[in-house]
Each structure stands twice: as C-alpha cells, then as structure tokens.
Coordinates of C-alpha atoms and ligand atoms in Angstrom, one line a residue:
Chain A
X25 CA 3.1 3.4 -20.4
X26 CA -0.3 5.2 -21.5
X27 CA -3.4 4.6 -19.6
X28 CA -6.2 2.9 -21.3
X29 CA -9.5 5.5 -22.1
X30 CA -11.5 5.8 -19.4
X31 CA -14.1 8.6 -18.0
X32 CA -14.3 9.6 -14.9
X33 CA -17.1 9.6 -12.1
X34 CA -16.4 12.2 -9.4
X35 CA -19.6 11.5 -7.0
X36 CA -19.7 14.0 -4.1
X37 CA -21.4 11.9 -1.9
X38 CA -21.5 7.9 -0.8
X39 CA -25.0 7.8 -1.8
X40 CA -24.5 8.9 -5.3
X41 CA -21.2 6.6 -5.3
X42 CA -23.8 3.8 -4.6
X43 CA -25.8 4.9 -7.5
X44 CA -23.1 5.5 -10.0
X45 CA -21.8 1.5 -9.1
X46 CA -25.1 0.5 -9.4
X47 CA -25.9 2.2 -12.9
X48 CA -22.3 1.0 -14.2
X49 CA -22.2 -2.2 -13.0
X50 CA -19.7 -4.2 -14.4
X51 CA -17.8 -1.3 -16.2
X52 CA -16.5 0.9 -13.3
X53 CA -13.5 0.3 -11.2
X54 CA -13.5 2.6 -7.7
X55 CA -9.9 4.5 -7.4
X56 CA -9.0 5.4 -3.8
X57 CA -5.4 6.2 -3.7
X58 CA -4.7 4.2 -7.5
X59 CA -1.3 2.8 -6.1
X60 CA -2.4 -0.5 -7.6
X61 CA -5.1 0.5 -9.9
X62 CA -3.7 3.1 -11.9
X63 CA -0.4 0.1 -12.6
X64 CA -2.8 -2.3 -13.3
X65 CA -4.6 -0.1 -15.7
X66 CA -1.4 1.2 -17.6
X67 CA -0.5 -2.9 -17.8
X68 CA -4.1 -3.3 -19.5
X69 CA -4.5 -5.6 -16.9
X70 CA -8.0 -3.8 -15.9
X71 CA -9.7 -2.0 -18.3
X72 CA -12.7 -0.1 -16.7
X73 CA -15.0 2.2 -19.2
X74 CA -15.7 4.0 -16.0
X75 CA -13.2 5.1 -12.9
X76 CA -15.0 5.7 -9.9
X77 CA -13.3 8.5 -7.4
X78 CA -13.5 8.7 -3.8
X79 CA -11.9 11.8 -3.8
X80 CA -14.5 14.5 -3.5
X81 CA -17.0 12.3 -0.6
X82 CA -15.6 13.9 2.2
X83 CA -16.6 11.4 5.0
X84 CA -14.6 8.2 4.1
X85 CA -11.7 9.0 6.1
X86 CA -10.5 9.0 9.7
X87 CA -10.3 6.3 12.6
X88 CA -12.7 6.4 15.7
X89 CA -13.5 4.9 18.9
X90 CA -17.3 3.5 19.2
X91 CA -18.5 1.3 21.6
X92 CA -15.8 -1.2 22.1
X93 CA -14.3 -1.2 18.5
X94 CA -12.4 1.3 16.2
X95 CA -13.6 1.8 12.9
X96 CA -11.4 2.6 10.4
X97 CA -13.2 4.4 7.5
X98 CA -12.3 2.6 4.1
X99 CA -10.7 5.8 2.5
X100 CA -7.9 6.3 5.3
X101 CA -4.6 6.3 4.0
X102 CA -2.3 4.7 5.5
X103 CA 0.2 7.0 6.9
X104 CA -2.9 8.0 8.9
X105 CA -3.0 4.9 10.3
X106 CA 1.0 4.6 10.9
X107 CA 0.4 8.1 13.2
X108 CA -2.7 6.8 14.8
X109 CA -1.6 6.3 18.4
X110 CA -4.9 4.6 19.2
X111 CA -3.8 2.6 16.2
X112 CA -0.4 1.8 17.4
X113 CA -1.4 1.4 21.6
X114 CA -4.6 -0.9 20.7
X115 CA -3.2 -3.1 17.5
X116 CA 0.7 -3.1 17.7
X117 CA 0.2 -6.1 14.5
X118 CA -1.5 -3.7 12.2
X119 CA 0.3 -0.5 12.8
X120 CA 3.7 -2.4 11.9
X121 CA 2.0 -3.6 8.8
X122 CA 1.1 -0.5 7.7
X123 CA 4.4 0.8 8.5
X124 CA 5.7 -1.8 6.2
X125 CA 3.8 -1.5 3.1
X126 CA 5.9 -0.2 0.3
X127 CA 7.7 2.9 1.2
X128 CA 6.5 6.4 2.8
X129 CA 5.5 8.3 -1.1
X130 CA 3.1 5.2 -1.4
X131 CA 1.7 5.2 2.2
X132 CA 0.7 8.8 2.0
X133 CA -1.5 8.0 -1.0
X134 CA -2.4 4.3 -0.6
X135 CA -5.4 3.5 1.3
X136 CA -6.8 0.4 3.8
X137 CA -9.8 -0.5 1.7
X138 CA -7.3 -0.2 -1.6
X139 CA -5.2 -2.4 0.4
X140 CA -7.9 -5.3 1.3
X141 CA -8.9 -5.2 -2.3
X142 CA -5.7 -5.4 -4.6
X143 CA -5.5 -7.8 -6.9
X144 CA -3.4 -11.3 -5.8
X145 CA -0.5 -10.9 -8.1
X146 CA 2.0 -13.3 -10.2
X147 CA 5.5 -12.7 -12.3
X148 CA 3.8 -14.5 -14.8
X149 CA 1.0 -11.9 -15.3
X150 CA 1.9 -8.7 -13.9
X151 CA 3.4 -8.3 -16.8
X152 CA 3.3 -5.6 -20.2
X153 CA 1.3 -6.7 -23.1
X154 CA 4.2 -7.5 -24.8
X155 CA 5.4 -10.1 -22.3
X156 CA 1.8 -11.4 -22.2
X157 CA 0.8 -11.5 -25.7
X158 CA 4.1 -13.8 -26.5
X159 CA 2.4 -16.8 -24.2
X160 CA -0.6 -18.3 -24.0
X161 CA -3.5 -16.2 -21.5
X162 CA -3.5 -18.4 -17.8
X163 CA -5.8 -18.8 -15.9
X164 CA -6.1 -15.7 -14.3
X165 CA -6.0 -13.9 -17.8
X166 CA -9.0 -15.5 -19.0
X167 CA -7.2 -18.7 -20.3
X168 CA -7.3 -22.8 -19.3
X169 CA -3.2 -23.1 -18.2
X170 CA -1.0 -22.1 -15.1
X171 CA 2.6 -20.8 -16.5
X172 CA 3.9 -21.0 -13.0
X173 CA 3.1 -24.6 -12.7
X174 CA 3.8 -27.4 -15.3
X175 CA 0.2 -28.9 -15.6
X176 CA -1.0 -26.7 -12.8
X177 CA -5.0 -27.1 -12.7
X178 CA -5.8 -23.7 -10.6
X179 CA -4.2 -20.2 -10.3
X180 CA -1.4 -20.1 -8.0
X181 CA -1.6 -16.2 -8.1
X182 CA -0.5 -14.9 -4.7
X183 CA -2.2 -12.2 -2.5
X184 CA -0.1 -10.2 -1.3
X185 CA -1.4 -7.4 0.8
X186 CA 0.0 -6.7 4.4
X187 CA -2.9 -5.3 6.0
X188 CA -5.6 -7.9 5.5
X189 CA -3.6 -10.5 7.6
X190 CA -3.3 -7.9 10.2
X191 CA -6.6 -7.1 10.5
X192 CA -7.8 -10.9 9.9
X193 CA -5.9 -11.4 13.5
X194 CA -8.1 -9.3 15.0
X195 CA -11.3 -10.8 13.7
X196 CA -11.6 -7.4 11.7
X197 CA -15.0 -6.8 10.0
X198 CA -15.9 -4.9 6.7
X199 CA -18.8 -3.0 6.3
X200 CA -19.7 -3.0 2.2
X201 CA -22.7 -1.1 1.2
X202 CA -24.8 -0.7 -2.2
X203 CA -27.8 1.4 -2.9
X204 CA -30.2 -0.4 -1.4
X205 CA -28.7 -2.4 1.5
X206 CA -25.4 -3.2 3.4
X207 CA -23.7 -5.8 5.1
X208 CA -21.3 -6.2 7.7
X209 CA -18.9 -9.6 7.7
X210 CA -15.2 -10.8 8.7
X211 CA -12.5 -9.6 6.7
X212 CA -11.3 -13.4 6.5
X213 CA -14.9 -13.9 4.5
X214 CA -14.2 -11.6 2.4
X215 CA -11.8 -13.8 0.2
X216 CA -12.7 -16.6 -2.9
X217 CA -9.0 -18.2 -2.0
X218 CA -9.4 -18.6 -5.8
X219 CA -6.6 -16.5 -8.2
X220 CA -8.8 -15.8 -10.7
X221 CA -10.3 -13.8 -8.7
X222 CA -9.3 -13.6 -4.6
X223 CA -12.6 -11.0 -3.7
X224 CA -16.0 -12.3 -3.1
X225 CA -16.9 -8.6 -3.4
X226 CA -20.1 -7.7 -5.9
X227 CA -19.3 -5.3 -8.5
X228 CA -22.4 -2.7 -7.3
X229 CA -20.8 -2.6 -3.7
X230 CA -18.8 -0.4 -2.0
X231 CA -16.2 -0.9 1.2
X232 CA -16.9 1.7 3.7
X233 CA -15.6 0.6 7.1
X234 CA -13.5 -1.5 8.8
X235 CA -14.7 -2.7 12.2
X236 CA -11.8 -4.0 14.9
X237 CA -13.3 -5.1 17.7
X238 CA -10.9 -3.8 20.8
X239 CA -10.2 -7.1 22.5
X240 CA -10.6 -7.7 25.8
X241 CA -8.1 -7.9 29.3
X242 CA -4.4 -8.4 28.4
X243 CA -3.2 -8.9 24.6
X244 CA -0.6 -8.1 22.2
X245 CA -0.1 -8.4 18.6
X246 CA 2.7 -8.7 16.1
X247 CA 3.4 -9.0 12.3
X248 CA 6.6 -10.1 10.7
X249 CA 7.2 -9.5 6.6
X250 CA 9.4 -11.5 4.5
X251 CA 11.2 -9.1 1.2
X252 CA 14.2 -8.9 -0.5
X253 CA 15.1 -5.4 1.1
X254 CA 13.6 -3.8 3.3
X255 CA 12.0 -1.1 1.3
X256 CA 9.3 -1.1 -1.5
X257 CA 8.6 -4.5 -1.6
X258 CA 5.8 -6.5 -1.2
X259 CA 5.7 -9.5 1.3
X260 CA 7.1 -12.7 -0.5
X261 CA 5.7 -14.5 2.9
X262 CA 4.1 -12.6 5.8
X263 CA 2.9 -13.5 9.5
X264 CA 0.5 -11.4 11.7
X265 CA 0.4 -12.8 15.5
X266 CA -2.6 -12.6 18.0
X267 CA -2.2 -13.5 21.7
X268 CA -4.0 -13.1 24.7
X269 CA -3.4 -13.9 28.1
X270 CA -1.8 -12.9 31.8
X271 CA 1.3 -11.0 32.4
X272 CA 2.9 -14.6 32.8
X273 CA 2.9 -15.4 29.4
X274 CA -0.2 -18.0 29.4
X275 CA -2.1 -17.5 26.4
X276 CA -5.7 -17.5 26.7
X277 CA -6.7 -17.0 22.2
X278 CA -4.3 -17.2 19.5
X279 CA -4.5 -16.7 16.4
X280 CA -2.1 -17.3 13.5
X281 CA -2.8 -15.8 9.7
X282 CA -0.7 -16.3 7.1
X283 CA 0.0 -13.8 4.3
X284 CA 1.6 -14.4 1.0
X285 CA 1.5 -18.2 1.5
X286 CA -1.4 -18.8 -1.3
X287 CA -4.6 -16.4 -3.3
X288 CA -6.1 -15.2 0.3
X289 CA -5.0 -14.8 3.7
X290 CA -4.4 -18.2 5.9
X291 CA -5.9 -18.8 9.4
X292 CA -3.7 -21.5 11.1
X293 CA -6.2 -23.0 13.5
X294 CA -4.0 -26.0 14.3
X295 CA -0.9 -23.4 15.1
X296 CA -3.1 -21.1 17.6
X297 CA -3.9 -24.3 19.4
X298 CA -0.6 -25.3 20.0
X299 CA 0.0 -21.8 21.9
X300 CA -3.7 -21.8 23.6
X301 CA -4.1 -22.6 27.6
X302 CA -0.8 -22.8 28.5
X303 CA 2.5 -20.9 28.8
X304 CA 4.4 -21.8 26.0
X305 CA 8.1 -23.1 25.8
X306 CA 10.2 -23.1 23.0
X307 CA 9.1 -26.0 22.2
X308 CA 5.8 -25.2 21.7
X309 CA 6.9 -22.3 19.8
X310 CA 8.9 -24.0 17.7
X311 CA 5.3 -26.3 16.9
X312 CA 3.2 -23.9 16.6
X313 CA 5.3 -22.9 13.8
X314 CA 6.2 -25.7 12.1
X315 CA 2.3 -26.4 12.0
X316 CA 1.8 -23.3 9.9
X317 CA 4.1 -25.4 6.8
X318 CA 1.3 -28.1 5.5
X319 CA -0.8 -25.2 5.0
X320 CA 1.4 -23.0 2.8
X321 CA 0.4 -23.0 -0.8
X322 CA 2.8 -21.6 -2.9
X323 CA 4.2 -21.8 -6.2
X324 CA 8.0 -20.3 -8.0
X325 CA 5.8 -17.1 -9.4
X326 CA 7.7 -14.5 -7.2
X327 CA 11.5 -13.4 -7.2
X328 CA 12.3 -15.9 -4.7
X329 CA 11.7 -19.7 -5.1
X330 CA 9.3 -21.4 -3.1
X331 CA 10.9 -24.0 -1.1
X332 CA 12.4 -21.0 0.3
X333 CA 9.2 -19.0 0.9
X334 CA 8.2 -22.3 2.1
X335 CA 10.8 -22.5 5.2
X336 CA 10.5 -19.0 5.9
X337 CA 6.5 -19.1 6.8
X338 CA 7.9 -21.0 9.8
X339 CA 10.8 -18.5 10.7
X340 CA 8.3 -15.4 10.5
X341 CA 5.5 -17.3 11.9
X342 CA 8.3 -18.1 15.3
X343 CA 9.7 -14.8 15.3
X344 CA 6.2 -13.0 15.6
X345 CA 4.8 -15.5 18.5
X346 CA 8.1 -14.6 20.2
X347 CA 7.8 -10.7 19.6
X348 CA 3.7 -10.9 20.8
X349 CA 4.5 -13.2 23.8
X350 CA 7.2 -10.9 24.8
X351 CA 5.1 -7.8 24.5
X352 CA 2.4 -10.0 26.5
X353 CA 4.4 -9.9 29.2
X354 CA 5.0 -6.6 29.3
X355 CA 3.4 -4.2 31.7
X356 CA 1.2 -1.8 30.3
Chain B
X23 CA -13.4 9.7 -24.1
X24 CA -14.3 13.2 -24.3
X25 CA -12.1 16.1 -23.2
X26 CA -12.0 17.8 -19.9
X27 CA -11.0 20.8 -18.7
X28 CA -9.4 21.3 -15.3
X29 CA -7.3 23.6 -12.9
X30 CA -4.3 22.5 -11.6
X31 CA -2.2 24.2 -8.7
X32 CA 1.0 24.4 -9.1
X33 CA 4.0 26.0 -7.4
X34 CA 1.7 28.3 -6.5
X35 CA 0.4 28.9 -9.9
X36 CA -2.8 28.3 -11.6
X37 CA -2.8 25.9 -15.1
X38 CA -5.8 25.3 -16.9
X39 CA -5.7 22.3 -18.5
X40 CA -7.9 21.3 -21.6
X41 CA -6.6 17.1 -21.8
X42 CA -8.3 13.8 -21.9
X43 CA -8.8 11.9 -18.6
X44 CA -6.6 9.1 -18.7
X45 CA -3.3 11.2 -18.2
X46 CA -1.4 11.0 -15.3
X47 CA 0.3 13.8 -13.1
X48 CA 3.5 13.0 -14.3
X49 CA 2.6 13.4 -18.1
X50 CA 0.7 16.4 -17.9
X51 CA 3.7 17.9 -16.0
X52 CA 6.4 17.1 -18.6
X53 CA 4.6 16.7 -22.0
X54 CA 1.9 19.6 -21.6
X55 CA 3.3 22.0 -18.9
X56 CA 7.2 21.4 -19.8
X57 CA 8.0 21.0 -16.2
X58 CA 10.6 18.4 -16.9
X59 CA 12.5 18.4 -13.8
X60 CA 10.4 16.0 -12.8
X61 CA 11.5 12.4 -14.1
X62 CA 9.9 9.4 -15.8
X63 CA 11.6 6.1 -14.6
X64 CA 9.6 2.8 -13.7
X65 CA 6.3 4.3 -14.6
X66 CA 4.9 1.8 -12.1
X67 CA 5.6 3.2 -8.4
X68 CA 8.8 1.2 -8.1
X69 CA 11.3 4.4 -8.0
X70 CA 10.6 7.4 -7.0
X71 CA 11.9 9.7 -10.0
X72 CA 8.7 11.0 -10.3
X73 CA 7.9 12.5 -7.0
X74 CA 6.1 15.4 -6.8
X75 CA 4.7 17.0 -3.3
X76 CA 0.8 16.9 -2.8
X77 CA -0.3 18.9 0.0
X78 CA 3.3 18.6 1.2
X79 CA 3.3 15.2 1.2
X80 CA 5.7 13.3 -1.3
X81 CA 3.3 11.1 -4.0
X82 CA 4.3 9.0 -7.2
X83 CA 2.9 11.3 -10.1
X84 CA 3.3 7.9 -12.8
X85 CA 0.3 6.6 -10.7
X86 CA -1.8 9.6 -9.8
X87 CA -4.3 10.1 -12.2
X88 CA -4.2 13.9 -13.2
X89 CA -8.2 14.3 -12.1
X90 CA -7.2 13.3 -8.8
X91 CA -4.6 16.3 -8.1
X92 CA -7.8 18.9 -8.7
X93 CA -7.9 21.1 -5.8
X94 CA -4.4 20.2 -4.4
X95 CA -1.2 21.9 -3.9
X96 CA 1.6 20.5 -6.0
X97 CA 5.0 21.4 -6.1
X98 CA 7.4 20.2 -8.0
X99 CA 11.2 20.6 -8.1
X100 CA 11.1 23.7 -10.3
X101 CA 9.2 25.7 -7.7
X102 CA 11.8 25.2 -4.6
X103 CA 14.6 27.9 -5.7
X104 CA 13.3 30.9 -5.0
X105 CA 14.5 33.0 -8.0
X106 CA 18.2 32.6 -8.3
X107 CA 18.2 31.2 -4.5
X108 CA 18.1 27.2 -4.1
X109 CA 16.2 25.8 -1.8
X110 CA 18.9 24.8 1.5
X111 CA 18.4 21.6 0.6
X112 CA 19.4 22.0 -3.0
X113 CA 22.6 24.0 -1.3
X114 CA 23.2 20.9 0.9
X115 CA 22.9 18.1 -2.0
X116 CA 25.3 20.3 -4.2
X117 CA 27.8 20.8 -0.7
X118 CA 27.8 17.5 0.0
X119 CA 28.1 16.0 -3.4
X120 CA 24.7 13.8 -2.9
X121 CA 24.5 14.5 -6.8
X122 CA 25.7 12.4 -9.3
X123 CA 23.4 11.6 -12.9
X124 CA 21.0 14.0 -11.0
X125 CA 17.9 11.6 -12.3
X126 CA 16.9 11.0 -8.5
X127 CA 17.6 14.3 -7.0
X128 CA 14.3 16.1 -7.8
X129 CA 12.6 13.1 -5.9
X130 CA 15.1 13.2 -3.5
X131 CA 15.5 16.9 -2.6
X132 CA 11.3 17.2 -2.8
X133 CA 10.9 13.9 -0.5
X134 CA 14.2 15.7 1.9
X135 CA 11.9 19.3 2.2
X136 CA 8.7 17.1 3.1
X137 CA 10.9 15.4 6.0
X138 CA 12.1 18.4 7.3
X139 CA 9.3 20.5 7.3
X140 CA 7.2 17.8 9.0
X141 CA 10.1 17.2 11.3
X142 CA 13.0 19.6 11.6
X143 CA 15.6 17.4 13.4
X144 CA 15.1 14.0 11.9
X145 CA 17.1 11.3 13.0
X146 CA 19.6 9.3 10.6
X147 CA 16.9 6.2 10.7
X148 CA 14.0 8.8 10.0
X149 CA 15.9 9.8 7.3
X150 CA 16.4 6.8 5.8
X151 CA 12.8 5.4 5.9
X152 CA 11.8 9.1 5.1
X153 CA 14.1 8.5 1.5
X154 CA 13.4 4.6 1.3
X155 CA 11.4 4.8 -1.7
X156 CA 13.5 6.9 -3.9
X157 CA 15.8 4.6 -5.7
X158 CA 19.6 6.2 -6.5
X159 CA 21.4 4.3 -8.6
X160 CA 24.7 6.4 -8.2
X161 CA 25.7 8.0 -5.1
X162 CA 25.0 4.9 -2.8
X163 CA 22.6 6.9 -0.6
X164 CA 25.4 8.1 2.1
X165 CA 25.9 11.4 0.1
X166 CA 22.0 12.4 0.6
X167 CA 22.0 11.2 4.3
X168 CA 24.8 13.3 5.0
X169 CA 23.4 16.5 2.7
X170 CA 19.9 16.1 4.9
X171 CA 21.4 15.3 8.4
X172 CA 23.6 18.4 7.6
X173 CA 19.9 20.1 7.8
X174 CA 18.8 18.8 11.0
X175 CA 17.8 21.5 12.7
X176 CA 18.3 24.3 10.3
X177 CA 14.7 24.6 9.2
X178 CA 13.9 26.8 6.2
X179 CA 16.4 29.1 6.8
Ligands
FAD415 C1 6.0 -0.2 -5.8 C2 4.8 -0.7 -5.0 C3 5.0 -1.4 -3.9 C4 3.9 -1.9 -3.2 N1 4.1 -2.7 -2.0 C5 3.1 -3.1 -1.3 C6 3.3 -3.9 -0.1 O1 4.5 -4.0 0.3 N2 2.3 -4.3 0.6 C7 1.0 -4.2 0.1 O2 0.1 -4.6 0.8 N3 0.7 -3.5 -1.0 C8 1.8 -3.0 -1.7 N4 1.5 -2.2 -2.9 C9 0.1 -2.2 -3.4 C10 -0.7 -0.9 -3.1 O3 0.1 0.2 -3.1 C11 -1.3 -1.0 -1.7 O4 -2.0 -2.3 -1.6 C12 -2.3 0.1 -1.4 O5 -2.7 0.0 -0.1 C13 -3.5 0.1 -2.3 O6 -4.4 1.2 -1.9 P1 -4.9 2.3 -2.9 O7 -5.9 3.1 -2.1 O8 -3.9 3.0 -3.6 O9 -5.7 1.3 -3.9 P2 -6.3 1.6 -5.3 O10 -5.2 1.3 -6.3 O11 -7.1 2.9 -5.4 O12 -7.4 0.4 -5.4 C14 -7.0 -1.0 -5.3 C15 -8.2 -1.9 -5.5 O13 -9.1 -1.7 -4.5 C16 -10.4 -1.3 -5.0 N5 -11.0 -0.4 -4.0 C17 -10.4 0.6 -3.4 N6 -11.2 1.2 -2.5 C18 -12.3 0.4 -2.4 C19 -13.5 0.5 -1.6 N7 -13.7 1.4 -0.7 N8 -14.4 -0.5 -1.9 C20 -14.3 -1.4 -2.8 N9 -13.1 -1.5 -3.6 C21 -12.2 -0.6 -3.4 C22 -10.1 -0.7 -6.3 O14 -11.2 -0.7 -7.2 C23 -9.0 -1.5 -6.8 O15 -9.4 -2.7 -7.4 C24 2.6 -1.7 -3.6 C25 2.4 -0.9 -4.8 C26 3.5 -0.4 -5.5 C27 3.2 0.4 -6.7
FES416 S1 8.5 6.8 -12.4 FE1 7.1 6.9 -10.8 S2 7.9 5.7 -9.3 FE2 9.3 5.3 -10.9
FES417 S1 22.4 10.6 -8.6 FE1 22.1 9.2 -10.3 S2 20.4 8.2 -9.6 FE2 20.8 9.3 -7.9

C-alpha cells in the first residue's frame, strides 16, 4: 500500500505550527505519532496536500502537576503515560486505558491528542479502494446512503478511541490553540456525535493540552474494554467509571461514559444517578447498568454483531462500577 | 511532490537518502537500502513483521513516515549479530526452536532485546504483553516465551 503525495511541514516551533495551519487551511493534516493517520492515508481515506509534523517542537510532551490539575501535553505518547505514577495513583481509569490501547509497538509511538482525534471508524469504510470503489460512497464517504444499515438515514460510524472516555470521566478539558487565539473546553464538547465527522475541531487549530482537574477527598476510577482478544484491538464496547465518596462505599459524584456504543463518547447521566448519595447494593448496580442500554447506538459495522455489543455495554458498564466501588473502599 | 534528501541512522551507520516524502520506514529499508530482514505483512499496524527499534523502543515502520525517523536511532534486525556472533536472543530463539517460517522473528527477536534491555528479568506476563503485538502464525507463541524467559536475567552477555 503506497502513500498518497504529500509534502511535508516540519515547524520547529508551536507558533509557526499555528501559522503553517493557518496558511494551509484545509489542505494539511497534523501527524503526531501517524498510527491512524499514516493507515488512513495509505487507504486514501485522507488525502492531505500538506502533513504537518510535531516532531521537531520540542515542548509538546510531558505530564505535570499545576495548581490542582495535571496537564498532559498533547504530544505525550502513551507509554509515557502508562509509566506515569502520578498518572496511575491520581486516574487509575485512564492509565488502564492507555495500557489497553492496541499493543506496546503502537503505544510507544501513538499519542493522547492522536488518540482524542482519530477518526470514528466502520467495516464498511475502512476499507482499500478496491473494496470501496465496488459500492456506492456512504455517508461518511461523501455519499447520501448507510451500507451498514438498510435505509439508514445517518452514519452509524463508531468512535472508537479508549482514551477520550477516560478522560471524559474526569471532566478532562482540551486546550486548542490557533495563531491568534485559544480556547479551553471539556473534552466531552469536543465531539459532533455525527460520523461524518465525530470532531468539532477547526481545521486552523491545534490540540495542545489536556487539563484533568485532580478531584477532590476520596475517589476511584475504572475502565473496562470489550475486544475479541486481548491484544491489538480496538474496543467493540468500552466503559470508563467515576466514583466518589467515603471509605464506606457511599458515592458522593458518578459518572458513567460510554465508549464504542455510537460516533462520540456517551455520558450516562441517568446511570450516575442511580449510584449518587447512597451506598449501593447490587441492585443498584445492576440498574445503573442496565440504564446505560436505551442509550447505546450501535449498528452490525464491527466484527461482532450488535445485539451483542448491545448486552455487553451493561456487563462492562457493572464490572467497572464494581472494580471503582471496590477500590473506593480501599485505604489509600 | 518534490524530492528530499535526508540522513538516516542506522545500525549505527549513516544513509543519505535522496526519496520523495510519502515513503515510509519500512519501504525505504527494503526497497532502497536492501535491508530486507525486515518484513512487510499487514501494511496497516495490525502485525508486527515490520518492527524496527526507534530509540530502543520497538515501532511499526509500515506506519512511520520515513521523515519522521530523521535524527533517531534505528536498528533493525541485520544490526544485532555482531559479525559472525548472534545476538543471545537470536541464540535463544534458534535453542529453543521459537523459529518456524521465520516471517515474525525479526519483529520478535527486535521487540525480545527492547524488553530485556529495559527490563532484564521480565516476568512470563511482561513478556507476553511485551510480545502482544507481534502476530506468529506458526510456533503458537510458547516457543518465544520460553527462548526470552530463558534470558531472564542474563542481560547482554
Ligand atoms: C493495529 C491498530 C490498533 C489500534 N488499536 C487502538 C485501540 O485499541 N484503541 C484506540 O483508542 N486506538 C487504537 N488505534 C488507533 C491509534 O493508534 C491510536 O488512536 C493512537 O493513539 C493515535 O495517536 P497518534 O499520535 O498515532 O495519532 P496520528 O495518527 O498522528 O493522528 C490521528 C489524528 O489526530 C490528529 N491529531 C494528532 N495530534 C493532534 C493535535 N495535537 N491537534 C489536533 N489534531 C491532532 C491527526 O491530524 C489525525 O487526524 C489502533 C491503531 C492500529 C494501527
Ligand atoms: S506490516 Fe507493519 S504491522 Fe504488519
Ligand atoms: S515463525 Fe512463522 S510467523 Fe512466527
């Protein structure tokens, strides 16, 4: 598979970065560590006149403590982020995410803001030309039809990143800049939940940080993937789990994000309820699960069908409330 | 797409490299440099054939763009004998018969030197995440656990 032509940007600092996206608009695609990209590309499912490296700006990596949140800079892979031990004692959730993406070869070189921003993906279009050009284009390919679903009148494309519902537990922000201004805004805002086209990024701007607030008293976090086997797969269904509380198990917050289940992250409000002010019993486990279900929006456009998908946002939903309200408990 | 020209580190030697940009490590090793121990599978990050080590850390080549391994040390299967001495870990694959086709085994044997220089007694579970993305479609992995746990603790030797 040959990569489409392309030249290169190689900016040396963010500032110029900022420039270059702003002068390009439209016709560059940034590569951090071009695990997804550089497939996409070789697909022709993105073909940028332009490639934008982060390689040479020197200060888009690392993980630090400031005033009552870490900030993760965009261009930190994530193995970095699996040996973080501030990482791993603060947010248990998105250290076992990150330690579940893909396999080791693609951690060392994939990155969190590369992460955030792949593509949502579908068997229907991730797919060579060949395979492509034999059908008509869907929805997400420029076209008016959804091969996954007979008559289907959106794009069932599925987002599949680990990370984001992670860091969405956490009420992680992103910092996005462009040459003349920035903003700051929750991860979870960051998403369309459209297929076509899952980011509500602009094409001048730039990730550069990702703000988790350090939450307060006593907390815990957990995140449970769905895949085939248990290497180099992406999540068919995922759940990321945060709880706060006492050392007795009564949960103060909750919240309940859903990857996998549709184009952008989930927040189950109604599920976090069921958990919030008291100590939960099975029973409300078991609900607070099952609540997660009318929310699930997914189609039979990955290797496993979708009823089952279906039934198993419940089981990974239960099992991750169980593992965070165990480690609750737990004395630090 | 005009032509660049670029250095490239390499088992300790230094390429210059005259291509066009949208080449990736993996073809500029085995079309242009003839370093053909390192395999072409999936293309796509799915198998691990390809791995190469960046900085000592095992990467896909199919998906790293050759502009972005400027200024990095690479090393590749064909620089881990020294002369007519294999690498131990070579030694231990070929002892313990955790070679069969031999399509995996540079990725393998590159990804089993990363491990134990970043960790010179692995466990059996390190080992197997450590190996998880390189796929091995003959020897049923227990061969290369055995040929790398056999290393615990030896170092470099
Ligand atoms: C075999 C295989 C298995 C995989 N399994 C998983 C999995 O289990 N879970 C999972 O989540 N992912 C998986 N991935 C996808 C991918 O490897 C990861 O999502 C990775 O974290 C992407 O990071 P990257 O730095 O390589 O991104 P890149 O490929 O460099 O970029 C991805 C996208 O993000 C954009 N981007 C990158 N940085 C920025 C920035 N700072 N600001 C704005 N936009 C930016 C790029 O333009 C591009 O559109 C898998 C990939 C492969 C090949
Ligand atoms: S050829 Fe690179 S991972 Fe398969
Ligand atoms: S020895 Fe044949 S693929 Fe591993």
């Amino acid at each position: 598979m040959r990569l489409p032509p392309f030249e290169v940007l190689e900016p040396a600092t963010l500032k110029n970065a900022l420039s270059m996206l702003e002068k390009h608009k439209g016709k560059v695609k940034i590569v951090a560590g071009g695990t997804e990209i550089v497939g996409l590309m070789k697909l022709g499912l993105s073909v940028p006149p332009y490639i934008l490296s982060l390689r040479k700006i020197k200060n888009l990596q690392g993980i630090k403590e400031s005033k009552g949140q870490i900030i993760i800079r965009s261009n930190t892979t994530l193995r970095e982020i699996i040996e973080s031990s501030l990482i791993n004692d603060l947010f248990k959730g998105i250290s076992q995410a990150a330690n579940l993406v893909a396999a080791p070869p693609i951690q060392n070189r994939a990155t969190i803001g590369g992460n955030i921003f792949q593509n949502s993906r579908c068997m229907y279009y991730n797919q060579s030309e060949l395979f492509r050009n034999g059908l008509k284009p869907c929805y997400k390919a420029g076209g008016v039809m959804c091969r996954a679903v007979k008559g289907g009148n959106r794009c069932f494309s599925v987002y599949q990143s680990d990370m984001a519902p992670a860091l969405i537990s956490f009420n992680a922000k992103a910092k996005l800049e462009k040459s003349d201004s920035s903003r700051t805004i929750l991860i979870s805002d960051l998403f369309t939940g459209k297929g076509e086209n899952p980011h509500s990024i602009g094409e001048n701007e730039l990730l550069t940080d990702i703000i988790i607030p350090i939450p307060k008293g006593q907390y815990s976090s957990a995140y449970e993937k769905l895949r085939i086997r248990k290497s180099l797969e992406y999540p068919l269904m995922s759940s990321a789990v945060f709880v706060s509380g006492n050392m007795n198990g009564e949960v103060i917050d909750a919240r309940i994000v859903l990857g996998a289940a549709g184009s952008s992250p989930k927040i189950i409000d109604k599920a976090s309820k069921v958990l919030k002010g008291k100590k939960p019993s099975n029973k409300d486990i078991e609900a607070a699960s099952g609540a997660v279900l009318q929310f699930v929006e997914v189609a039979d456009n990955l290797p496993v069908p979708a009823s089952y998908r279906r039934k198993m946002a419940v089981i990974y939903t239960k099992r991750a409330i169980q593992k965070a309200l165990k480690d609750l408990r737990k004395d630090r | 797409m005009k032509k660049i020209t670029l250095t490239l580190k390499i088992n300790d030697e230094k390429y210059e490299i005259i291509t066009y940009p949208n080449r990736t490590l993996l073809e500029i090793l085995r079309d242009d440099l003839l370093l053909t121990g390192t395999k072409e599978s999936c293309g796509e990050g799915a198998c691990g054939a390809c791995t190469v080590l960046l900085d000592g850390l095992p990467v896909r080549s199919c998906l790293l763009l050759v502009t972005e391994a400027k200024d990095c040390e690479i090393t590749t299967i064909e620089g881990l004998a020294k002369g007519e001495k294999l690498d131990p870990v070579q030694e231990s694959f070929i002892e313990h018969h955790a070679i069969q086709c031999g399509f995996c085994s540079p990725g393998m044997i590159l990804t089993a030197r990363s491990l134990l220089n970043h960790n010179p007694a692995p466990t059996e579970e390190e080992i197997r995440f450590a190996i998880s993305g390189n796929v091995c479609r003959c020897t049923g992995y227990a061969k290369i656990v055995e040929a790398i746990q056999a290393l615990s603790n030896r170092g470099r030797e």
